[in-house]
Amino acid sequence: MNTMINQIRTEVAKVVVGQEKMIDGLLIGLLCEGHILIEGIPGLAKTTTVKALSQTLGLGFKRVQFTPDLLPSDILGAEVYDPQNNTFKIKHGPIFTNLLLADEINRAPAKVQSALLEVMQERQVTLGDESFKLPPPFLVMATQNPIENEGVYPLPEAQLDRFMLKIKVGYNTPEEELSIARRVASGVNEAIHAVMDAQALIELKETVKKVHIDEEVERYMIDLITATREPERYGLAEIKRYLQFGASPRVSIDMFKAVRAEAFLKGKEFVTPSDIAAIIKELMRHRIVLSYEAEAEGVTADELIEKIIKAVAIP
Amino acid sequence: MKRSLGRLLAVWLVLSAAVFGANYQWSVLKSPASLRVEEAGVVQYQCTFSDSAAEYTIDFKPKSTEAYKVEVLTQRDRVTSGKRIQTFDVLITPLKTGELSVALKALVRHTTFASIENATIGRDNVKRYDFIDESAALPIVRIRAEENSADLTGQITLEAKIDKNMVRAHEPVHLSLYLRGKGNLDRFVPYELNISGVKVFAEAPQKNLTPSSEGFDGEIRQEFALVSEKNFVIAPFELSVFDTASRKMLTLKTSAFAVEVGEGYEPQMLLDPPDLSDGATLKRYGLYAALIVLGALLCETVRRLWKRRPRRRPKQFWDGAKSHKELAMLLALSGDKRYEEVIADLEEGRAGLSEAKKKLSTLHTPNEVSK
């Protein structure tokens, strides 16, 4: 099965240099049916990666650029009046796809964000009297730009919780940057081939579900979640003042899924604590609510997660 | 009628005491009968009050005219037998020949005790003393001013000195000119020195003078630096003076100075040539050379040792890991794909903590610091 994953990586690598963390995160999202929030400055191949991934998987892909004047119907679709038949017709929006790239999601007002996030949760759209199930797999990959504050509508914590992973995309290494520049300058674009289809993806998902998690490791994961709520129980009383709310039960659910996928991507049949450590920041950083004191002192969620990992006993 | 006259008399007495106060009289105690033009002479004026005259002030600022210059030299104030006496020594310097009629004026200022009291206590409506001013004409003094063609007048000496009379080319000779004594030294005109083939650098005269009964007392010094390539002679300085002691015209003259100028310095003359025939000199030079070579060798050795010093490895985030499990967690937490192999080795027991740490150090370039 890992051959297929390697093939996907090889195909994506034809257009995207580096950014393995983002690619792995997207694959985990695909394998676990979890939505992904990608944060990074413009120009880091966020859109290219998602597009390449959809081509590799032979899945439908649509992109919506979120703007302040966007309406829910621009995403979901609407009932349109047909004067010839004197009836209303359903016009599907771009949401009816497998992979939806919601570019700069925080530029749209709350009502659009809510409409999208509701669909993300229910995987179903209701237009007029009719409800439409979205074709599986359905995955939203939303991007947001961390450097702009004006004219943006930050996602509320409850909505952020619906994203399984929040991936921070950083700059490429100098070697990767050189490779990108050379590749673009040469003007040679390799064609991306579909290496699997929807059915193969379903089979992959089933395989991921079979990745074993030992009970000790399961308890370890629960301990990590609990440490975000009651840090003093794990000798982390000093970070309690930085945490307003800990991770929700949805984090536990997603963690159990994501660590399996993480181990699977590494070609393992069981989950080890290092798999948890590899994915825990992406799972939690947007789901723990920091206090005002943390913001004032410049303490980040990632720093708190690192402290928790170091404090909780490893099985 | 008698009562009214008595009251009027009483009021007049009180008022006259309060307003008119004491009487005073100016006199001349001493004055020269004749003076030479530009010769200063002292005229002594005295003001004698009828009583202690505590409420009187004399503001005496005499003004010079075209014919004479006048300055107050000293002022003395005393009370003798209940009478206040003020004496002024005034320096008169005729500026023109002929009969001088020196008529000076002083301002006599009279205040009251009430005014003094008000001003001293600092009453709100009183800022200063109230005065009643009166201009007093001093007795006229007549002085005969005689002609004087001398440059200066007084008891004056002139002296010139040079620091050396044998120099090398371009080596300066310092000439100092001293004018000492008392008289109208303030009228001294600095000398201008011009000697053919000699560069002359002159300083402004340094005056150290104090006022005296002769005009001024003290010293004037004028300095010159003379530079030449050839021999030269400094001609005598001359000054005509009317000597007030002997009442005669004198001509002050300094001696002439002949300066011998030798050849200039050559660069090689500035250092003593080493005497290489002397064994001690050779030994000293050998020691200097050895010290320089030794210093260079020492520097090179230190440089090489410094280069080879054990470099401190940059602190890595995994340094604190105390077990292989902890190390695997820290590496996984970093999210760096380079560590996946090491993590796998640790988890599968193929590598221990120290081995893994060694392997990790090879993954980083020396200058790279892990996140």
XYZ file of C-alpha atoms in Angstrom:
686
model
C 0.000 0.000 0.000
C 2.852 2.333 0.740
C 3.913 2.057 -2.864
C 0.813 4.004 -3.739
C 1.653 6.716 -1.218
C 5.159 6.930 -2.649
C 3.700 7.241 -6.129
C 1.475 10.096 -4.978
C 4.495 11.811 -3.444
C 6.508 11.322 -6.620
C 3.768 12.805 -8.774
C 3.227 15.791 -6.496
C 6.988 16.329 -6.375
C 6.900 16.957 -10.121
C 5.383 20.373 -9.474
C 6.041 20.990 -5.792
C 9.537 21.114 -4.354
C 9.853 20.330 -0.664
C 6.878 21.116 1.614
C 6.720 17.453 2.714
C 4.996 18.429 5.927
C 2.156 20.047 4.015
C 1.862 17.125 1.591
C 1.813 14.613 4.455
C -0.764 16.725 6.264
C -2.994 16.745 3.174
C -2.601 13.000 2.787
C -3.522 12.484 6.435
C -6.581 14.661 5.854
C -7.511 12.547 2.843
C -7.006 9.264 4.650
C -8.920 10.382 7.729
C -11.566 12.501 6.032
C -10.449 15.497 8.003
C -10.415 19.055 6.760
C -7.165 20.952 6.694
C -6.387 24.574 7.462
C -3.153 25.759 5.917
C -1.533 28.899 7.199
C 1.267 30.506 5.318
C 2.306 33.599 3.489
C 1.528 33.873 -0.224
C 3.768 32.102 -2.704
C 4.493 28.916 -0.792
C 2.739 26.573 -3.274
C -0.356 25.992 -1.158
C -2.745 26.041 -4.123
C -0.309 24.209 -6.394
C 0.072 21.399 -3.878
C -3.666 20.896 -3.410
C -4.246 21.004 -7.155
C -1.434 18.546 -7.828
C -2.761 16.210 -5.162
C -6.245 16.223 -6.666
C -4.797 15.434 -10.108
C -2.731 12.605 -8.679
C -5.729 11.110 -6.992
C -7.966 11.598 -9.987
C -10.402 13.520 -7.857
C -12.502 16.575 -8.579
C -10.941 19.879 -7.555
C -12.403 23.357 -7.227
C -11.025 26.541 -5.856
C -12.960 29.417 -4.317
C -11.254 32.695 -3.584
C -12.901 34.043 -0.472
C -13.637 37.765 -0.565
C -15.594 40.081 1.743
C -18.551 40.233 -0.696
C -18.871 36.453 -1.085
C -22.318 34.974 -0.360
C -23.172 31.484 0.931
C -24.949 30.771 -2.357
C -21.691 31.481 -4.221
C -20.292 28.362 -2.570
C -23.257 26.134 -1.964
C -25.382 26.903 -5.019
C -28.958 28.140 -5.223
C -32.444 27.571 -6.614
C -32.620 29.404 -9.915
C -35.921 30.261 -11.564
C -36.456 28.683 -14.966
C -38.895 30.915 -16.904
C -39.411 28.351 -19.709
C -40.742 25.644 -17.405
C -41.949 28.079 -14.759
C -40.044 26.115 -12.125
C -37.024 26.489 -9.878
C -33.869 24.635 -10.879
C -31.047 23.696 -8.552
C -27.697 25.156 -9.522
C -24.869 23.456 -7.646
C -22.080 25.595 -6.240
C -18.369 24.777 -6.275
C -18.782 22.859 -3.040
C -19.895 19.858 -5.087
C -16.434 18.457 -5.589
C -13.972 16.162 -3.864
C -11.260 18.600 -2.999
C -12.253 22.187 -2.348
C -9.601 24.810 -1.882
C -11.047 27.683 0.170
C -8.403 30.282 -0.483
C -8.009 32.954 2.197
C -11.008 31.712 4.150
C -10.679 34.486 6.704
C -11.441 37.151 4.088
C -15.116 36.105 3.870
C -17.676 37.231 6.462
C -18.939 34.927 9.198
C -22.117 33.841 7.366
C -20.096 32.366 4.485
C -17.637 30.734 6.845
C -20.546 29.230 8.779
C -22.215 27.909 5.624
C -19.001 26.232 4.540
C -18.141 24.837 7.927
C -21.633 23.395 8.324
C -21.161 21.513 5.092
C -17.745 20.387 6.270
C -19.345 18.834 9.328
C -22.483 17.363 7.745
C -21.019 16.638 4.277
C -24.450 17.485 2.968
C -25.942 20.581 1.358
C -29.568 21.636 1.541
C -30.830 23.845 -1.258
C -34.476 24.730 -1.076
C -36.355 21.577 -0.059
C -33.717 19.202 -1.313
C -30.689 17.841 0.504
C -27.658 16.722 -1.437
C -25.008 14.382 -0.128
C -21.560 15.459 -1.187
C -19.629 12.876 -3.196
C -17.043 11.106 -1.030
C -14.280 11.815 -0.473
C -14.981 15.413 0.454
C -12.147 17.447 1.795
C -11.837 21.158 2.382
C -8.421 22.674 2.367
C -8.630 26.231 3.588
C -5.786 28.680 3.530
C -5.243 31.792 5.525
C -2.600 34.443 5.485
C -1.097 35.160 8.904
C 0.507 38.516 8.037
C -2.580 40.569 7.260
C -4.979 41.792 9.906
C -7.038 44.407 8.117
C -10.238 43.382 6.352
C -10.167 39.841 7.665
C -12.705 37.891 9.704
C -10.786 35.510 11.975
C -12.394 32.106 12.298
C -14.114 31.587 15.650
C -12.700 28.886 17.912
C -15.772 26.656 17.463
C -15.308 26.683 13.721
C -11.562 26.219 13.902
C -12.273 23.056 15.888
C -13.781 21.518 12.749
C -10.434 21.505 11.029
C -8.595 18.327 11.810
C -5.160 19.793 11.201
C -3.728 23.253 11.027
C -0.545 23.149 9.008
C 1.889 26.010 9.105
C 3.700 26.293 5.833
C 7.154 27.761 6.041
C 9.769 28.789 3.551
C 11.659 26.185 1.565
C 15.258 25.401 2.373
C 17.866 27.230 0.261
C 18.515 24.042 -1.743
C 14.804 23.621 -2.438
C 14.519 27.281 -3.379
C 17.337 26.857 -5.894
C 15.612 23.836 -7.377
C 12.304 25.765 -7.669
C 13.972 28.707 -9.377
C 15.797 26.446 -11.836
C 12.666 24.475 -12.600
C 10.544 27.565 -13.254
C 13.295 29.237 -15.286
C 13.663 26.182 -17.531
C 9.930 26.336 -18.302
C 9.651 22.537 -18.299
C 6.476 21.318 -16.637
C 6.068 17.634 -16.154
C 2.586 16.233 -16.554
C 0.975 14.810 -13.443
C -0.593 11.422 -13.791
C -3.426 10.048 -11.737
C -2.034 7.140 -9.767
C -5.233 6.127 -8.010
C -8.947 6.657 -8.045
C -11.719 7.137 -5.516
C -12.095 3.393 -4.983
C -8.404 2.962 -4.253
C -8.639 5.818 -1.779
C -11.475 4.092 0.032
C -9.344 0.946 0.265
C -6.445 2.964 1.604
C -8.675 4.445 4.263
C -9.717 0.993 5.331
C -6.072 -0.017 5.627
C -5.348 3.007 7.760
C -8.142 2.038 10.121
C -6.386 -1.260 10.689
C -3.191 0.350 11.983
C -2.891 -0.853 15.540
C -2.787 1.429 18.558
C -1.658 -0.135 21.773
C -3.744 0.592 24.838
C -0.810 2.298 26.519
C -0.421 4.566 23.551
C -4.144 5.264 23.580
C -3.938 6.250 27.234
C -0.901 8.373 26.436
C -2.946 10.270 23.866
C -5.732 10.845 26.346
C -3.162 12.036 28.874
C -1.865 14.565 26.368
C -5.388 15.834 25.749
C -6.124 15.982 29.469
C -2.872 17.850 30.100
C -4.222 20.726 28.015
C -7.239 20.934 30.325
C -5.630 20.166 33.677
C -1.921 20.810 33.254
C -1.297 20.829 37.008
C -2.003 17.082 37.100
C 1.109 16.565 35.004
C 3.380 18.933 36.896
C 2.648 21.810 34.533
C 0.964 24.208 36.925
C 3.014 27.072 35.471
C 1.252 26.859 32.097
C -2.261 26.798 33.519
C -2.530 30.591 33.411
C -1.773 30.537 29.689
C -4.623 28.156 28.849
C -8.178 29.423 28.700
C -9.650 26.234 27.248
C -8.004 22.912 26.572
C -8.505 20.583 23.636
C -12.076 19.394 22.932
C -13.166 15.726 22.637
C -13.122 16.261 18.885
C -9.329 16.488 19.203
C -9.229 13.038 20.809
C -11.324 11.635 17.980
C -9.161 13.260 15.335
C -5.952 12.278 17.110
C -6.904 8.628 17.115
C -7.481 8.847 13.354
C -4.547 11.034 12.467
C -1.851 9.094 14.322
C -2.896 5.958 12.463
C -2.512 7.799 9.165
C 0.827 9.236 10.295
C 2.134 5.756 11.137
C 0.735 4.458 7.875
C 2.548 7.119 5.882
C 5.770 5.989 7.531
C 5.003 2.425 6.505
C 4.285 1.228 10.023
C 1.523 -1.111 11.153
C 1.284 0.251 14.664
C 1.391 3.633 16.262
C 4.320 4.712 18.414
C 4.552 7.816 20.619
C 6.786 9.467 18.032
C 3.886 9.397 15.562
C 1.831 11.334 18.064
C 4.630 13.833 18.600
C 4.962 14.249 14.843
C 1.363 15.332 14.401
C 0.282 16.754 17.763
C 1.083 20.390 16.973
C -0.979 20.286 13.786
C -3.815 18.661 15.703
C -3.895 20.983 18.674
C -2.412 24.361 17.862
C -5.714 25.806 16.607
C -7.856 24.061 19.154
C -6.458 25.151 22.474
C -7.590 28.614 23.449
C -4.843 30.745 24.896
C -5.470 33.237 27.673
C -4.869 36.950 27.470
C -1.714 36.465 29.562
C -0.269 34.093 26.985
C -0.911 36.590 24.200
C 0.550 39.414 26.262
C 3.686 37.407 27.019
C 4.000 36.103 23.463
C 3.525 32.467 24.485
C 2.362 30.370 21.551
C 0.235 27.229 21.436
C 3.177 25.323 19.926
C 5.350 26.159 22.928
C 2.691 24.912 25.328
C 2.262 21.701 23.335
C 6.017 21.114 23.473
C 5.948 21.554 27.244
C 3.072 19.074 27.525
C 4.876 16.492 25.384
C 7.985 16.823 27.536
C 6.006 16.572 30.780
C 3.673 13.653 30.138
C 5.285 10.261 30.748
C 6.060 8.406 27.508
C 4.792 4.802 27.421
C 0.602 135.666 66.663
C 3.589 134.696 68.784
C 2.308 131.105 68.941
C 1.953 130.975 65.131
C 5.448 132.309 64.587
C 6.856 129.731 67.010
C 5.103 126.916 65.167
C 6.343 128.191 61.815
C 9.891 128.271 63.139
C 9.607 124.725 64.463
C 8.297 123.463 61.109
C 11.115 125.268 59.256
C 13.723 123.688 61.538
C 12.318 120.184 61.037
C 12.020 120.644 57.270
C 15.466 122.140 56.870
C 16.956 119.249 58.809
C 15.010 116.720 56.792
C 15.294 118.253 53.310
C 18.464 120.272 53.231
C 20.442 118.076 55.579
C 24.200 118.685 55.980
C 26.310 121.223 54.103
C 29.395 120.239 52.144
C 32.360 121.930 50.604
C 34.743 120.877 47.838
C 38.399 121.771 47.883
C 41.576 120.859 45.989
C 44.311 119.445 48.200
C 46.964 118.826 45.596
C 47.495 119.578 41.952
C 50.498 119.762 39.626
C 51.298 123.192 38.234
C 52.555 121.833 34.965
C 52.645 118.551 33.087
C 53.964 117.333 29.797
C 51.489 116.236 27.205
C 50.725 112.526 27.858
C 52.205 112.825 31.346
C 49.752 111.783 34.017
C 49.407 113.878 37.179
C 47.314 113.436 40.276
C 44.855 116.105 41.402
C 43.399 115.485 44.851
C 39.858 116.711 45.506
C 38.201 116.687 48.903
C 34.573 117.036 49.884
C 34.013 117.954 53.527
C 30.514 117.632 55.021
C 29.293 119.598 57.994
C 28.381 116.381 59.860
C 28.559 112.590 59.396
C 26.254 112.924 56.340
C 25.240 109.294 56.346
C 22.383 110.041 53.963
C 24.735 111.458 51.303
C 26.313 109.711 48.363
C 28.762 111.227 45.902
C 28.560 109.936 42.358
C 31.806 111.179 40.826
C 32.331 110.190 37.211
C 34.394 112.932 35.635
C 34.352 113.248 31.869
C 37.427 113.587 29.633
C 37.669 116.378 27.081
C 39.724 116.963 23.942
C 42.322 118.756 26.020
C 42.772 116.247 28.793
C 41.962 112.760 29.896
C 40.590 112.281 33.375
C 40.159 109.116 35.471
C 39.404 108.568 39.161
C 42.355 106.667 40.601
C 41.284 106.232 44.239
C 38.412 107.276 46.484
C 38.617 107.437 50.272
C 35.845 108.076 52.765
C 36.335 108.865 56.432
C 34.655 110.639 59.339
C 36.901 112.916 61.356
C 35.595 114.840 64.379
C 32.052 113.985 63.428
C 32.515 115.269 59.895
C 32.463 113.106 56.855
C 35.364 113.697 54.464
C 35.608 112.129 51.020
C 38.874 112.356 49.063
C 39.305 111.589 45.364
C 42.665 111.126 43.598
C 41.994 112.056 39.998
C 44.498 111.300 37.261
C 44.733 114.099 34.719
C 46.625 113.519 31.482
C 46.952 116.497 29.165
C 46.388 115.748 25.528
C 47.191 119.180 24.111
C 49.709 121.892 24.943
C 48.623 125.129 26.611
C 46.852 126.249 29.767
C 44.369 123.642 30.906
C 41.379 124.627 32.943
C 40.108 121.456 34.582
C 36.516 122.033 35.695
C 34.898 118.850 36.958
C 31.454 118.153 38.319
C 30.158 115.583 40.794
C 26.667 114.449 41.569
C 25.814 114.743 45.247
C 22.863 112.547 46.100
C 20.860 113.089 49.265
C 18.374 110.598 50.654
C 16.435 110.508 53.956
C 16.484 108.101 56.846
C 12.827 107.361 56.215
C 13.675 106.312 52.683
C 16.548 104.158 53.920
C 14.267 102.556 56.476
C 11.493 101.916 53.932
C 13.861 100.380 51.413
C 15.680 98.294 54.050
C 12.474 96.906 55.553
C 11.162 96.287 52.046
C 7.809 97.953 52.269
C 5.506 97.083 49.409
C 5.355 100.522 47.867
C 9.083 101.177 48.128
C 11.481 99.651 45.636
C 14.605 101.765 46.184
C 15.935 104.795 47.922
C 14.591 108.207 47.068
C 17.295 110.724 46.265
C 17.464 114.428 45.827
C 20.302 115.034 43.364
C 22.474 118.068 43.219
C 25.251 118.767 40.732
C 28.292 120.141 42.512
C 30.941 122.109 40.600
C 34.411 121.277 41.839
C 37.034 123.987 42.169
C 38.722 124.725 38.857
C 42.295 123.472 38.589
C 44.691 125.138 36.189
C 47.589 123.133 34.751
C 50.119 124.185 32.203
C 50.587 121.504 29.559
C 53.961 121.522 27.867
C 54.971 120.015 24.575
C 56.154 116.409 24.536
C 57.411 114.655 21.411
C 58.428 111.421 23.141
C 56.864 108.106 22.250
C 56.105 107.383 25.888
C 56.242 109.315 29.128
C 57.229 107.979 32.547
C 59.988 105.992 34.121
C 60.480 103.220 31.599
C 63.160 100.694 30.670
C 63.523 98.739 27.420
C 65.204 95.353 27.200
C 65.625 92.799 24.366
C 66.786 89.166 24.646
C 67.367 86.329 22.206
C 67.475 82.687 23.228
C 70.458 81.790 21.023
C 72.679 83.478 18.561
C 73.784 80.350 16.657
C 71.163 78.246 14.928
C 70.823 75.894 12.005
C 68.920 76.844 8.900
C 65.142 76.923 9.518
C 65.709 76.729 13.240
C 63.874 79.620 14.922
C 65.511 82.294 17.071
C 63.238 83.678 19.761
C 63.470 87.377 20.467
C 61.750 88.843 23.536
C 61.273 92.559 24.013
C 60.442 93.880 27.486
C 59.064 97.313 28.301
C 58.960 97.842 32.069
C 58.253 100.701 34.450
C 55.467 103.208 34.988
C 53.947 105.855 32.810
C 51.607 105.920 29.877
C 52.438 102.337 28.917
C 48.960 101.930 27.483
C 50.107 104.115 24.567
C 52.779 101.632 23.496
C 52.661 100.857 19.760
C 53.894 97.321 18.996
C 57.097 97.083 17.018
C 57.105 95.796 13.494
C 60.234 93.881 12.685
C 61.432 93.528 9.111
C 64.777 91.934 8.335
C 65.717 91.081 4.785
C 65.809 87.310 4.139
C 64.323 86.511 7.515
C 60.874 85.194 8.182
C 59.468 87.014 11.174
C 56.630 85.594 13.242
C 55.355 88.164 15.706
C 52.984 87.694 18.613
C 50.612 90.319 19.919
C 52.151 92.111 22.943
C 51.382 90.599 26.340
C 50.417 93.420 28.721
C 50.558 93.068 32.472
C 49.630 96.582 33.650
C 47.931 98.073 36.690
C 46.721 101.696 37.068
C 49.023 103.937 39.102
C 49.633 107.609 39.876
C 51.891 107.715 36.824
C 49.269 106.231 34.554
C 50.121 102.512 34.450
C 52.659 100.346 36.199
C 53.890 96.964 34.930
C 55.406 95.192 31.971
C 54.742 94.737 28.263
C 56.339 91.779 26.505
C 56.494 91.313 22.760
C 57.791 88.041 21.284
C 59.203 87.310 17.858
C 60.392 84.126 16.195
C 62.919 84.609 13.447
C 63.762 81.970 10.865
C 66.413 82.274 8.235
C 68.763 80.271 6.037
C 71.539 82.856 6.264
C 73.219 84.899 8.948
C 71.331 88.027 9.956
C 71.460 90.931 12.373
C 68.668 92.180 14.597
C 68.975 95.948 14.656
C 68.627 97.752 18.020
C 65.140 98.786 19.109
C 64.757 102.468 19.966
C 62.180 104.304 22.034
C 62.048 107.980 22.928
C 60.826 108.577 26.474
C 60.221 111.682 28.537
C 61.633 110.619 31.878
C 59.446 112.048 34.596
C 62.095 111.534 37.300
C 64.816 113.546 35.619
C 62.352 115.642 33.618
C 64.434 114.988 30.517
C 63.962 113.401 27.102
C 65.755 110.069 26.814
C 66.230 107.587 23.995
C 66.073 103.981 25.132
C 68.012 101.603 22.944
C 68.608 97.882 23.029
C 71.747 96.213 21.765
C 71.945 94.666 18.303
C 72.081 90.906 17.933
C 74.056 89.088 15.279
C 72.668 85.621 14.608
C 74.829 83.014 12.948
C 72.890 80.525 10.840
C 74.531 77.186 10.071
C 73.542 74.416 7.669
C 70.134 72.826 8.114
C 69.513 69.322 9.425
C 69.610 66.354 7.048
C 67.452 63.290 7.886
C 70.500 61.157 8.629
C 71.686 63.752 11.117
C 68.651 63.231 13.272
C 69.740 59.739 14.377
C 73.024 58.674 15.769
C 74.635 56.306 13.259
C 75.051 52.841 14.719
C 78.597 51.986 15.516
C 78.825 48.563 13.955
C 82.444 48.137 14.892
C 81.412 48.030 18.537
C 80.600 44.507 19.752
C 78.074 45.699 22.322
C 76.083 47.542 19.639
C 76.047 44.474 17.415
C 74.893 42.399 20.342
C 72.110 44.873 21.093
C 70.951 44.912 17.483
C 71.074 41.141 17.377
C 68.893 41.034 20.470
C 66.374 43.391 18.875
C 66.216 41.225 15.750
C 65.822 38.065 17.819
C 63.016 39.635 19.811
C 61.158 40.600 16.621
C 61.512 37.082 15.165
C 60.495 35.530 18.475
C 57.434 37.794 18.671
C 56.400 36.835 15.144
C 56.854 33.127 15.937
C 54.845 33.471 19.115
C 52.007 35.215 17.268
C 51.948 32.530 14.596
C 51.926 29.765 17.224
C 49.064 31.408 19.097
C 47.175 31.871 15.835
C 47.558 28.212 14.910
C 46.609 27.012 18.383
C 43.560 29.276 18.345
C 42.530 27.793 15.014
C 42.846 24.284 16.394
C 40.998 25.016 19.612
C 38.108 22.653 20.318
C 35.061 24.396 18.943
C 32.007 24.382 21.087
C 29.213 22.657 19.235
C 26.057 24.767 18.984
C 23.499 23.652 21.513
C 20.940 21.378 19.930
C 17.391 20.889 21.074
C 17.952 17.178 21.617
C 20.902 17.617 23.970
C 18.587 17.523 26.977
C 17.046 14.125 26.064
C 17.753 11.625 28.852
C 16.309 8.499 27.266
C 15.911 7.096 23.797
C 12.144 7.507 24.086
C 12.476 11.168 24.974
C 14.916 11.702 22.138
C 12.546 10.083 19.651
C 9.719 12.308 20.878
C 11.783 15.487 20.612
C 12.901 14.607 17.107
C 9.355 13.777 16.015
C 8.092 16.995 17.574
C 10.503 19.030 15.475
C 8.721 17.815 12.350
C 12.008 17.570 10.438
C 11.967 14.701 7.961
C 15.741 14.228 8.286
C 15.254 12.678 11.694
C 12.813 9.943 10.608
C 15.547 7.349 10.169
C 17.014 8.086 13.570
C 13.541 7.917 15.138
C 12.986 4.535 13.514
C 16.392 3.309 14.786
C 15.544 4.435 18.296
C 12.086 2.901 18.310
C 13.221 -0.384 16.887
C 16.175 -0.580 19.271
C 18.801 -0.414 16.531
C 20.440 2.584 18.169
C 20.905 3.736 21.725
C 20.749 7.308 23.022
C 24.421 8.165 22.547
C 24.622 6.485 19.148
C 21.573 8.346 17.956
C 22.971 11.626 19.207
C 26.202 10.985 17.332
C 24.268 10.250 14.187
C 22.208 13.397 14.639
C 25.308 15.551 14.871
C 26.337 14.319 11.418
C 23.027 15.496 9.977
C 23.869 19.117 10.705
C 26.559 21.243 9.150
C 28.859 22.871 11.758
C 27.274 26.286 11.324
C 23.716 25.056 11.312
C 21.758 25.423 14.487
C 18.763 23.173 14.862
C 15.404 24.767 15.575
